[in-house]
CSV table of C-alpha atoms in Angstrom, one decimal:
chain,number,residue,atom,x,y,z
A,1,MET,CA,0.0,0.0,0.0
A,2,ALA,CA,1.6,3.3,-1.1
A,3,GLN,CA,0.5,6.4,0.7
A,4,THR,CA,1.7,10.0,0.4
A,5,ILE,CA,0.8,12.8,2.8
A,6,THR,CA,1.8,16.3,1.8
A,7,ILE,CA,1.4,19.2,4.3
A,8,LYS,CA,0.6,22.8,3.4
A,9,GLN,CA,3.5,24.6,1.7
A,10,SER,CA,4.7,27.7,0.0
A,11,THR,CA,7.8,28.8,-2.0
A,12,SER,CA,7.2,32.6,-1.8
A,13,THR,CA,5.5,33.4,1.6
A,14,ASP,CA,7.6,33.4,4.7
A,15,ALA,CA,4.9,32.3,7.1
A,16,PRO,CA,1.2,31.3,6.9
A,17,THR,CA,-1.2,33.8,8.4
A,18,THR,CA,-3.6,31.2,9.7
A,19,LEU,CA,-3.5,27.5,10.6
A,20,THR,CA,-6.0,25.3,12.4
A,21,ASN,CA,-4.9,23.6,15.7
A,22,ALA,CA,-2.0,21.2,15.1
A,23,GLU,CA,-2.0,21.9,11.3
A,24,LEU,CA,1.5,21.9,9.7
A,25,ALA,CA,3.0,24.1,7.0
A,26,TYR,CA,6.5,24.5,5.5
A,27,SER,CA,7.9,27.7,3.8
A,28,ALA,CA,10.8,27.3,1.4
A,29,SER,CA,11.1,31.1,1.5
A,30,SER,CA,11.9,31.3,5.2
A,31,ASN,CA,13.0,27.6,5.5
A,32,LYS,CA,10.8,27.2,8.6
A,33,LEU,CA,8.3,24.6,9.7
A,34,TRP,CA,5.1,26.1,11.2
A,35,ILE,CA,2.3,24.6,13.3
A,36,GLY,CA,-1.1,26.0,14.4
A,37,ARG,CA,-0.8,26.3,18.2
A,38,PRO,CA,-3.0,23.7,19.8
A,39,GLY,CA,-5.8,25.4,21.9
A,40,GLY,CA,-5.1,28.7,20.2
A,41,THR,CA,-6.9,30.6,17.5
A,42,THR,CA,-6.2,30.2,13.8
A,43,SER,CA,-3.9,33.2,13.9
A,44,ASN,CA,-1.6,31.6,16.6
A,45,VAL,CA,1.1,30.2,14.3
A,46,ASP,CA,4.4,29.0,15.7
A,47,ALA,CA,7.7,28.1,14.1
A,48,ILE,CA,8.9,24.7,15.4
A,49,GLY,CA,11.7,23.7,13.1
A,50,GLY,CA,13.1,23.6,9.6
A,51,LYS,CA,16.4,24.3,7.7
A,52,TYR,CA,16.6,27.8,9.2
A,53,PHE,CA,17.1,26.3,12.7
A,54,THR,CA,19.3,23.3,11.7
A,55,ASP,CA,21.7,25.7,10.0
A,56,ARG,CA,22.1,27.5,13.3
A,57,SER,CA,22.3,24.6,15.7
A,58,ILE,CA,25.3,24.5,18.0
A,59,GLU,CA,27.9,21.9,17.2
A,60,THR,CA,29.2,19.5,19.8
A,61,GLY,CA,31.8,21.3,21.9
A,62,GLY,CA,30.9,24.5,20.0
A,63,LEU,CA,31.0,26.9,23.0
A,64,SER,CA,34.2,28.6,24.2
A,65,PHE,CA,34.8,31.5,26.5
A,66,ASN,CA,37.8,33.8,26.7
A,67,THR,CA,38.2,34.8,30.3
A,68,SER,CA,40.6,37.7,29.5
A,69,THR,CA,38.3,39.4,27.0
A,70,GLY,CA,34.9,38.2,28.3
A,71,ILE,CA,33.9,36.9,24.8
A,72,LEU,CA,31.7,33.8,24.5
A,73,LYS,CA,32.3,32.2,21.1
A,74,ILE,CA,29.4,30.1,19.6
A,75,ASN,CA,30.4,27.8,16.8
A,76,GLN,CA,27.3,27.2,14.6
A,77,VAL,CA,26.8,24.9,11.6
A,78,GLY,CA,27.9,26.8,8.5
A,79,THR,CA,29.0,30.0,10.3
A,80,ASN,CA,30.9,31.3,13.4
A,81,LEU,CA,29.3,34.1,15.5
A,82,ASP,CA,31.2,36.1,18.1
A,83,GLU,CA,28.9,37.7,20.7
A,84,THR,CA,29.4,39.7,23.8
A,85,VAL,CA,27.8,37.9,26.8
A,86,ASP,CA,27.2,39.3,30.3
A,87,LEU,CA,27.9,36.2,32.3
A,88,ASP,CA,27.6,37.7,35.8
A,89,GLY,CA,25.2,40.6,35.4
A,90,ARG,CA,27.9,43.1,34.3
A,91,TYR,CA,27.9,44.8,30.9
A,92,LEU,CA,31.4,44.3,29.4
A,93,GLN,CA,31.3,46.9,26.6
A,94,GLY,CA,32.2,50.6,27.1
A,95,VAL,CA,30.1,53.7,26.8
A,96,ALA,CA,29.0,54.4,23.2
A,97,THR,CA,30.7,57.3,21.4
A,98,THR,CA,30.4,59.0,18.0
A,99,THR,CA,32.9,56.5,16.6
A,100,ALA,CA,32.5,53.3,18.8
A,101,LEU,CA,29.6,51.0,19.6
A,102,GLY,CA,28.8,50.7,23.3
A,103,GLY,CA,26.2,50.9,25.9
A,104,ILE,CA,23.9,53.8,27.0
A,105,LYS,CA,21.3,54.4,29.8
A,106,LEU,CA,17.6,55.2,29.5
A,107,TYR,CA,16.6,58.6,30.8
A,108,ASN,CA,13.4,57.1,32.2
A,109,GLY,CA,12.6,53.4,32.6
A,110,THR,CA,8.8,53.9,32.7
A,111,ALA,CA,7.0,52.4,29.7
A,112,GLN,CA,5.6,55.1,27.4
A,113,SER,CA,1.9,54.5,26.6
A,114,THR,CA,1.7,57.2,23.9
A,115,SER,CA,2.2,55.9,20.4
A,116,ALA,CA,5.2,57.3,18.5
A,117,ASN,CA,4.5,59.7,15.6
A,118,ALA,CA,5.0,58.4,12.1
A,119,VAL,CA,8.4,58.7,10.5
A,120,THR,CA,8.8,61.8,8.3
A,121,THR,CA,11.3,62.9,5.7
A,122,THR,CA,10.4,66.6,6.2
A,123,ALA,CA,13.6,68.8,6.2
A,124,LEU,CA,14.8,70.3,9.5
A,125,ARG,CA,12.9,67.8,11.7
A,126,THR,CA,15.6,65.3,12.3
A,127,TYR,CA,17.6,65.7,15.6
A,128,GLY,CA,20.6,63.7,16.9
A,129,ILE,CA,20.7,61.6,20.0
A,130,GLN,CA,23.2,62.7,22.7
A,131,LEU,CA,24.3,61.6,26.1
A,132,ASN,CA,23.9,63.8,29.2
A,133,SER,CA,26.3,63.8,32.1
A,134,SER,CA,24.6,60.7,33.5
A,135,GLN,CA,25.2,58.8,30.2
A,136,GLN,CA,21.5,58.9,29.4
A,137,ALA,CA,20.3,59.2,25.8
A,138,VAL,CA,18.5,62.5,25.2
A,139,VAL,CA,17.2,64.5,22.1
A,140,ASN,CA,17.3,68.3,22.2
A,141,VAL,CA,14.3,69.5,20.2
A,142,PRO,CA,14.2,73.3,19.4
A,143,TRP,CA,11.0,74.8,20.8
A,144,VAL,CA,9.4,78.2,20.8
A,145,ASN,CA,6.4,78.9,23.1
A,146,THR,CA,3.5,80.4,21.1
A,147,GLN,CA,0.7,82.5,22.7
A,148,TYR,CA,-2.7,82.5,21.0
A,149,THR,CA,-5.2,85.3,21.4
A,150,ALA,CA,-8.8,85.2,20.2
A,151,GLY,CA,-9.8,88.0,17.8
A,152,THR,CA,-13.1,89.7,17.2
A,153,GLY,CA,-16.0,87.3,16.9
A,154,LEU,CA,-13.9,84.4,18.3
A,155,SER,CA,-13.3,82.7,21.6
A,156,LEU,CA,-10.3,80.6,22.6
A,157,SER,CA,-10.4,77.3,24.6
A,158,GLY,CA,-6.9,75.9,25.0
A,159,THR,CA,-5.5,75.9,21.5
A,160,THR,CA,-8.9,75.8,19.8
A,161,PHE,CA,-10.6,78.9,18.3
A,162,ASN,CA,-14.4,78.9,18.3
A,163,ALA,CA,-16.6,81.3,16.3
A,164,ASN,CA,-19.3,83.0,18.4
A,165,VAL,CA,-22.5,81.7,16.8
A,166,ASP,CA,-26.1,81.4,18.0
A,167,GLY,CA,-26.1,77.6,18.7
A,168,THR,CA,-26.3,75.0,15.9
A,169,ASN,CA,-28.8,74.5,13.1
A,170,SER,CA,-30.0,71.1,11.9
A,171,GLU,CA,-31.1,72.6,8.5
A,172,ALA,CA,-28.8,71.8,5.6
A,173,ALA,CA,-27.1,74.9,4.1
A,174,GLN,CA,-28.1,76.1,0.7
A,175,ASN,CA,-25.7,75.5,-2.2
A,176,SER,CA,-23.3,78.4,-2.9
A,177,THR,CA,-24.1,80.6,-5.9
A,178,THR,CA,-22.3,83.0,-8.2
A,179,THR,CA,-25.4,85.1,-8.9
A,180,THR,CA,-24.6,88.8,-8.9
A,181,ASN,CA,-25.6,90.9,-5.8
A,182,ARG,CA,-26.1,87.8,-3.5
A,183,THR,CA,-22.8,87.8,-1.6
A,184,TYR,CA,-22.9,89.5,1.8
A,185,LYS,CA,-20.1,90.2,4.3
A,186,VAL,CA,-19.9,88.6,7.8
A,187,GLN,CA,-20.1,91.2,10.6
A,188,VAL,CA,-19.9,91.2,14.4
A,189,ASP,CA,-22.9,92.3,16.5
A,190,GLY,CA,-22.9,94.1,19.9
A,191,SER,CA,-22.5,90.7,21.7
A,192,ASP,CA,-19.4,89.8,19.7
A,193,ASN,CA,-21.4,87.2,17.6
A,194,LEU,CA,-20.8,86.6,13.9
A,195,VAL,CA,-23.8,87.7,11.8
A,196,VAL,CA,-24.8,88.2,8.1
A,197,ASN,CA,-27.2,91.0,7.3
A,198,VAL,CA,-29.2,89.8,4.3
A,199,PRO,CA,-31.4,92.5,2.6
A,200,TRP,CA,-35.0,91.3,2.6
A,201,SER,CA,-38.4,92.7,1.6
A,202,ASP,CA,-41.8,91.0,1.9
A,203,THR,CA,-43.5,90.5,-1.5
A,204,THR,CA,-47.1,89.6,-2.1
A,205,SER,CA,-47.9,87.8,-5.4
A,206,ALA,CA,-51.4,88.6,-6.6
A,207,ASN,CA,-53.5,86.8,-9.2
A,208,THR,CA,-51.2,83.8,-9.2
A,209,LEU,CA,-52.5,81.2,-6.6
A,210,SER,CA,-54.9,82.0,-3.9
A,211,ALA,CA,-54.3,79.1,-1.5
A,212,THR,CA,-53.9,78.3,2.2
A,213,LEU,CA,-51.3,75.7,3.3
A,214,ALA,CA,-51.5,75.2,7.0
A,215,ALA,CA,-51.9,72.4,9.5
A,216,GLY,CA,-55.3,71.9,11.2
A,217,ASN,CA,-57.5,73.7,8.5
A,218,ALA,CA,-61.0,72.4,7.9
A,219,SER,CA,-60.1,70.1,5.1
A,220,GLY,CA,-57.1,68.4,6.8
A,221,SER,CA,-53.4,69.0,7.5
A,222,ASN,CA,-51.1,70.4,4.9
A,223,ASN,CA,-53.6,70.8,2.0
A,224,ILE,CA,-53.7,73.4,-0.7
A,225,VAL,CA,-57.3,74.8,-0.4
A,226,MET,CA,-58.9,76.6,-3.4
A,227,GLY,CA,-62.0,78.7,-3.3
A,228,ASP,CA,-65.3,77.4,-4.9
A,229,ASN,CA,-65.6,77.9,-8.7
A,230,GLN,CA,-61.9,78.5,-9.0
A,231,ASN,CA,-59.5,76.6,-11.3
A,232,ILE,CA,-56.0,75.2,-11.0
A,233,GLN,CA,-54.8,75.5,-14.5
A,234,PHE,CA,-51.8,73.6,-16.1
A,235,GLY,CA,-50.7,75.3,-19.4
A,236,ALA,CA,-50.1,78.9,-20.3
A,237,SER,CA,-52.7,79.1,-23.1
A,238,ASN,CA,-56.3,79.9,-22.0
A,239,SER,CA,-57.6,78.1,-25.1
A,240,GLN,CA,-55.8,74.8,-24.5
A,241,ASN,CA,-54.9,73.6,-21.0
A,242,LEU,CA,-55.9,71.2,-18.2
A,243,GLN,CA,-58.1,72.5,-15.4
A,244,ILE,CA,-59.1,71.1,-12.0
A,245,SER,CA,-62.0,72.8,-10.3
A,246,TYR,CA,-65.1,72.5,-8.1
A,247,ASP,CA,-68.4,73.9,-9.5
A,248,THR,CA,-71.0,74.8,-6.9
A,249,SER,CA,-73.8,75.1,-9.4
A,250,GLY,CA,-76.5,72.5,-9.0
A,251,SER,CA,-75.5,69.8,-6.5
A,252,GLY,CA,-71.8,70.6,-6.9
A,253,THR,CA,-69.4,68.9,-9.4
A,254,ALA,CA,-65.7,68.2,-9.1
A,255,LYS,CA,-64.0,68.5,-12.6
A,256,ILE,CA,-60.8,67.5,-14.3
A,257,ARG,CA,-61.2,69.0,-17.7
A,258,GLU,CA,-59.1,69.2,-20.9
A,259,VAL,CA,-59.7,72.5,-22.6
A,260,GLY,CA,-58.9,72.9,-26.3
A,261,GLY,CA,-58.3,70.3,-29.1
A,262,GLY,CA,-56.0,67.9,-27.2
A,263,GLY,CA,-56.8,64.7,-25.3
A,264,LEU,CA,-56.8,63.7,-21.7
A,265,LEU,CA,-54.6,60.7,-20.7
A,266,ILE,CA,-54.9,59.0,-17.3
A,267,GLN,CA,-52.2,56.4,-17.1
A,268,GLY,CA,-51.2,53.9,-14.4
A,269,GLU,CA,-50.7,50.1,-13.7
A,270,ALA,CA,-54.4,49.9,-12.7
A,271,LEU,CA,-57.3,52.3,-13.3
A,272,THR,CA,-60.4,52.3,-11.1
A,273,LEU,CA,-63.5,54.4,-11.7
A,274,ARG,CA,-66.2,54.2,-9.0
A,275,GLY,CA,-68.9,56.3,-7.4
A,276,ASP,CA,-68.0,57.8,-4.0
A,277,ASP,CA,-71.0,56.3,-2.2
A,278,GLY,CA,-70.3,52.8,-3.4
A,279,VAL,CA,-73.9,52.3,-4.5
A,280,SER,CA,-74.9,54.5,-7.3
A,281,GLY,CA,-72.0,53.4,-9.5
A,282,MET,CA,-70.0,55.4,-12.0
A,283,ASN,CA,-71.7,56.7,-15.2
A,284,ILE,CA,-69.8,57.4,-18.4
A,285,VAL,CA,-71.9,59.6,-20.7
A,286,PRO,CA,-71.1,61.3,-24.0
A,287,ALA,CA,-70.6,65.1,-24.1
A,288,SER,CA,-73.5,67.3,-24.8
A,289,GLY,CA,-74.5,67.0,-28.5
A,290,GLN,CA,-72.7,63.7,-29.1
A,291,SER,CA,-74.1,60.2,-29.4
A,292,TYR,CA,-73.2,57.0,-27.5
A,293,ASP,CA,-71.3,55.8,-30.6
A,294,ASP,CA,-68.6,58.2,-29.6
A,295,ILE,CA,-67.7,56.2,-26.5
A,296,SER,CA,-65.3,53.4,-27.3
A,297,PHE,CA,-62.5,51.4,-25.6
A,298,GLN,CA,-59.3,50.5,-27.5
A,299,ILE,CA,-58.0,47.0,-26.7
A,300,GLY,CA,-54.2,47.2,-26.8
A,301,SER,CA,-52.6,47.6,-30.3
A,302,LEU,CA,-54.9,44.9,-31.9
A,303,GLY,CA,-57.2,47.4,-33.4
A,304,ALA,CA,-60.3,45.8,-31.8
A,305,GLN,CA,-62.6,48.3,-30.1
A,306,LEU,CA,-65.5,47.9,-27.6
A,307,TYR,CA,-68.3,50.3,-28.5
A,308,VAL,CA,-71.1,51.5,-26.3
A,309,THR,CA,-74.4,52.4,-28.1
A,310,ALA,CA,-77.9,53.4,-27.0
A,311,SER,CA,-79.0,49.8,-27.7
A,312,GLY,CA,-76.2,47.8,-26.0
A,313,VAL,CA,-72.5,46.9,-26.2
A,314,GLY,CA,-70.7,45.5,-29.2
A,315,PHE,CA,-67.2,44.7,-30.7
A,316,ALA,CA,-68.1,46.5,-33.9
A,317,THR,CA,-70.0,49.8,-34.5
A,318,GLY,CA,-73.6,49.3,-33.7
A,319,GLN,CA,-73.3,45.5,-33.1
A,320,SER,CA,-74.4,43.9,-29.9
A,321,VAL,CA,-72.6,40.9,-28.2
A,322,THR,CA,-74.8,37.8,-28.9
A,323,SER,CA,-72.3,34.8,-29.0
A,324,ILE,CA,-68.8,33.7,-28.1
A,325,GLU,CA,-66.9,32.2,-31.0
A,326,THR,CA,-64.2,29.5,-30.2
A,327,SER,CA,-60.8,29.5,-32.0
A,328,THR,CA,-59.5,26.5,-34.0
A,329,SER,CA,-57.6,25.3,-30.9
A,330,LEU,CA,-60.9,23.7,-29.8
A,331,SER,CA,-62.3,22.7,-33.2
A,332,THR,CA,-61.2,22.1,-36.7
A,333,SER,CA,-63.6,24.9,-37.7
A,334,ASN,CA,-65.0,27.9,-35.8
A,335,THR,CA,-68.0,26.9,-33.7
A,336,SER,CA,-70.5,29.4,-32.3
A,337,LEU,CA,-71.2,28.5,-28.6
A,338,SER,CA,-74.0,30.8,-27.4
A,339,THR,CA,-74.7,29.2,-23.9
A,340,THR,CA,-72.6,27.8,-21.1
A,341,GLY,CA,-74.2,24.4,-21.6
A,342,ALA,CA,-73.0,24.4,-25.2
A,343,VAL,CA,-69.4,25.2,-24.0
A,344,LYS,CA,-69.5,22.4,-21.4
A,345,SER,CA,-70.8,19.9,-24.0
A,346,TYR,CA,-68.1,20.9,-26.4
A,347,VAL,CA,-65.3,20.6,-23.8
A,348,ASP,CA,-66.6,17.2,-22.5
A,349,GLY,CA,-66.5,15.8,-26.0
A,350,LYS,CA,-62.8,16.6,-26.3
A,351,LEU,CA,-61.8,15.1,-22.9
A,352,GLY,CA,-62.6,11.5,-23.7
A,353,ASN,CA,-62.0,9.3,-20.7
A,354,PHE,CA,-60.7,12.3,-18.6
A,355,THR,CA,-62.8,14.0,-16.0
A,356,LEU,CA,-61.8,17.5,-14.7
A,357,THR,CA,-63.1,18.3,-11.2
A,358,GLY,CA,-61.7,21.4,-9.7
A,359,ASP,CA,-57.9,21.0,-9.8
A,360,THR,CA,-58.1,17.2,-10.2
A,361,LEU,CA,-57.8,15.5,-13.6
A,362,SER,CA,-58.9,11.8,-13.5
A,363,THR,CA,-59.4,9.0,-16.0
A,364,SER,CA,-61.5,5.9,-16.3
A,365,GLY,CA,-58.8,4.1,-18.3
A,366,ALA,CA,-56.0,1.9,-16.8
A,367,THR,CA,-53.1,3.7,-18.4
A,368,VAL,CA,-52.5,7.3,-19.4
A,369,THR,CA,-50.1,7.7,-22.4
A,370,VAL,CA,-48.5,11.0,-23.3
A,371,ASP,CA,-47.0,10.9,-26.8
A,372,ASP,CA,-44.9,14.1,-26.7
A,373,ALA,CA,-42.4,15.6,-24.3
A,374,VAL,CA,-43.8,16.8,-20.9
A,375,ILE,CA,-42.4,19.7,-19.0
A,376,ILE,CA,-43.6,20.2,-15.3
A,377,THR,CA,-42.6,23.6,-13.9
A,378,GLY,CA,-43.9,22.8,-10.4
A,379,ASP,CA,-43.0,20.0,-7.9
A,380,LEU,CA,-43.8,16.4,-9.0
A,381,THR,CA,-45.0,13.9,-6.3
A,382,VAL,CA,-45.4,10.3,-7.3
A,383,GLN,CA,-47.5,8.3,-4.7
A,384,GLY,CA,-47.7,4.9,-6.3
A,385,THR,CA,-46.0,1.7,-5.0
A,386,THR,CA,-43.6,1.3,-7.9
A,387,THR,CA,-42.0,4.0,-10.1
A,388,THR,CA,-40.2,2.7,-13.2
A,389,VAL,CA,-38.0,4.9,-15.4
A,390,ASP,CA,-37.5,3.2,-18.7
A,391,SER,CA,-34.9,5.6,-20.1
A,392,THR,CA,-31.5,5.2,-21.8
A,393,THR,CA,-30.1,8.3,-20.1
A,394,VAL,CA,-31.3,9.7,-16.7
A,395,VAL,CA,-30.0,13.1,-15.6
A,396,PHE,CA,-30.4,14.6,-12.1
A,397,LYS,CA,-29.7,18.3,-11.4
A,398,ASP,CA,-29.5,17.6,-7.6
A,399,ASN,CA,-26.0,16.6,-6.5
A,400,ILE,CA,-27.2,14.5,-3.6
A,401,LEU,CA,-29.7,11.6,-3.9
A,402,LEU,CA,-31.8,10.8,-0.7
A,403,LEU,CA,-32.4,7.1,0.0
A,404,ASN,CA,-34.6,5.6,2.8
A,405,LYS,CA,-36.6,8.8,3.0
A,406,ASP,CA,-39.4,7.4,5.2
A,407,TYR,CA,-37.2,6.6,8.2
A,408,SER,CA,-37.3,9.2,10.9
A,409,GLY,CA,-36.1,7.4,14.1
A,410,SER,CA,-32.7,7.5,15.8
A,411,THR,CA,-31.5,3.9,15.5
A,412,PRO,CA,-31.5,3.0,11.8
A,413,SER,CA,-31.0,-0.7,10.9
A,414,ALA,CA,-31.9,-0.9,7.2
A,415,ASP,CA,-28.9,-0.9,4.9
A,416,ALA,CA,-29.1,1.4,1.9
A,417,GLY,CA,-27.1,1.9,-1.3
A,418,LEU,CA,-26.9,1.2,-5.0
A,419,GLU,CA,-27.3,-2.0,-7.0
A,420,VAL,CA,-25.8,-2.4,-10.5
A,421,GLU,CA,-27.6,-4.8,-12.9
A,422,ARG,CA,-24.9,-7.0,-14.6
A,423,GLY,CA,-27.0,-9.4,-16.7
A,424,THR,CA,-26.3,-13.1,-16.2
A,425,VAL,CA,-23.6,-12.5,-13.6
A,426,ALA,CA,-24.0,-11.4,-10.1
A,427,ASN,CA,-25.1,-7.8,-9.6
A,428,ALA,CA,-22.6,-5.3,-7.9
A,429,TYR,CA,-23.5,-3.4,-4.7
A,430,LEU,CA,-22.3,-0.2,-3.0
A,431,VAL,CA,-24.1,-0.3,0.4
A,432,TRP,CA,-24.0,1.6,3.7
A,433,ASP,CA,-23.8,-1.1,6.3
A,434,GLU,CA,-25.7,0.0,9.4
A,435,SER,CA,-24.3,-2.8,11.5
A,436,THR,CA,-20.7,-1.6,11.0
A,437,ASP,CA,-21.3,2.1,10.2
A,438,ARG,CA,-19.2,2.0,7.0
A,439,TRP,CA,-19.5,1.6,3.3
A,440,SER,CA,-19.3,-2.0,1.9
A,441,VAL,CA,-19.0,-3.3,-1.6
A,442,GLY,CA,-19.3,-6.7,-3.3
A,443,THR,CA,-21.4,-8.9,-5.6
A,444,ALA,CA,-23.3,-10.8,-2.9
A,445,LEU,CA,-25.6,-8.6,-0.9
A,446,ASN,CA,-25.3,-10.8,2.2
A,447,ALA,CA,-21.5,-11.1,2.0
A,448,LEU,CA,-20.2,-7.6,1.3
A,449,SER,CA,-16.6,-6.5,2.1
A,450,PRO,CA,-15.6,-3.2,3.8
A,451,LEU,CA,-14.6,-0.5,1.4
A,452,ASN,CA,-10.8,-0.2,1.6
A,453,VAL,CA,-8.8,2.8,0.2
A,454,GLU,CA,-5.4,2.2,-1.2
A,455,ASN,CA,-2.8,4.2,-3.2
A,456,ILE,CA,-4.1,7.5,-1.9
A,457,ALA,CA,-2.3,10.9,-1.8
A,458,ILE,CA,-3.3,13.6,0.7
A,459,ASP,CA,-2.2,17.1,-0.4
A,460,GLY,CA,-2.3,19.9,2.1
A,461,GLY,CA,-2.3,22.6,-0.6
A,462,THR,CA,-0.4,25.9,-0.5
A,463,PHE,CA,-0.5,29.2,1.4
């Protein structure tokens, strides 16, 4: 049995960013072996070995110490490294100078909680590190104290200047404009507040729109209220426009009227005309001096029109509806069916052994045969005892087939799987064996063998 297990790997990335607990990965870029820290999160990745560390391992007898110079020499595989080591708590190097490496002291050993500023390349902002008399590292930064004074219309809080304004405003500011004579200067009033004096004069527009827009008026909140017998007119021409009005003559009539030679279009996804009382209905009558023949309804772009006449309703001028004519989809020739009984008899004659009751189509025959292809757009449920598919090719869109669907308990005992017909030789089986909780294969259903996997390669992928 040949088996190959390959862990996760990379030739360009030094370290994986995430590993699951105990997952291994190797980087040829850093020459390190990594492991996901057991018990940690996926971002806890630790280096545990690899060529990087073996190249730096200490050889046998690879430590030597020079007592006169205080140098501990570490002999590593592939390289020698001389390091200065404090063996007894003493620092053996001298104090650092401008020409020699050495040690320095911290001015303050308290950890600084404030984050450092970002590195900058701005000229005249780089200062050298020096040692004071106590051999502590210091930086002398030039500094000039600056005093701030609030001017007219301003107040000062610390280093922040604030304009003296009358609180805040939630209204959005108007867009700026370049219109002539609309730019005004900012001034300071007697309370040292910033103000803008905008010239303003009240203007009353007459003969334009006499309306009241106010909350709580007699007709409801926020309505435009017109006086009786007055029009709201759309269109500049008095001879051709659209008018909305309320005429108090008689019993009072609300009007939407097209004036002139044009037409009136009311358009929407649905159009409803009804009487306000819900009882008297809605009347459509011709204009004064015109006949009922002038009322018609266009049906789409088909050219057919529904006409209303004094004697009835028709699909042609002056013709009443007296019959319903079937199309050739029900008969080889057009048949006039003037009553519902005639329509039922015609349909029953075409159904043969089928009976249509509500949504159920039944047949008195033993077998239903469909000669052509059948497409079912909804769900298909087959409730018979046996379902036989006699097809050369069977294609399923679903990627998982469910077997043993009727079982709903917690201790299944019935095996389930696939059987392959092999003619005169024994059929082949792939079965889930409930007694052993594993897949089994074979050609005898009662003597199946466990499914063994050989010659497999496990590849951990890359990172």
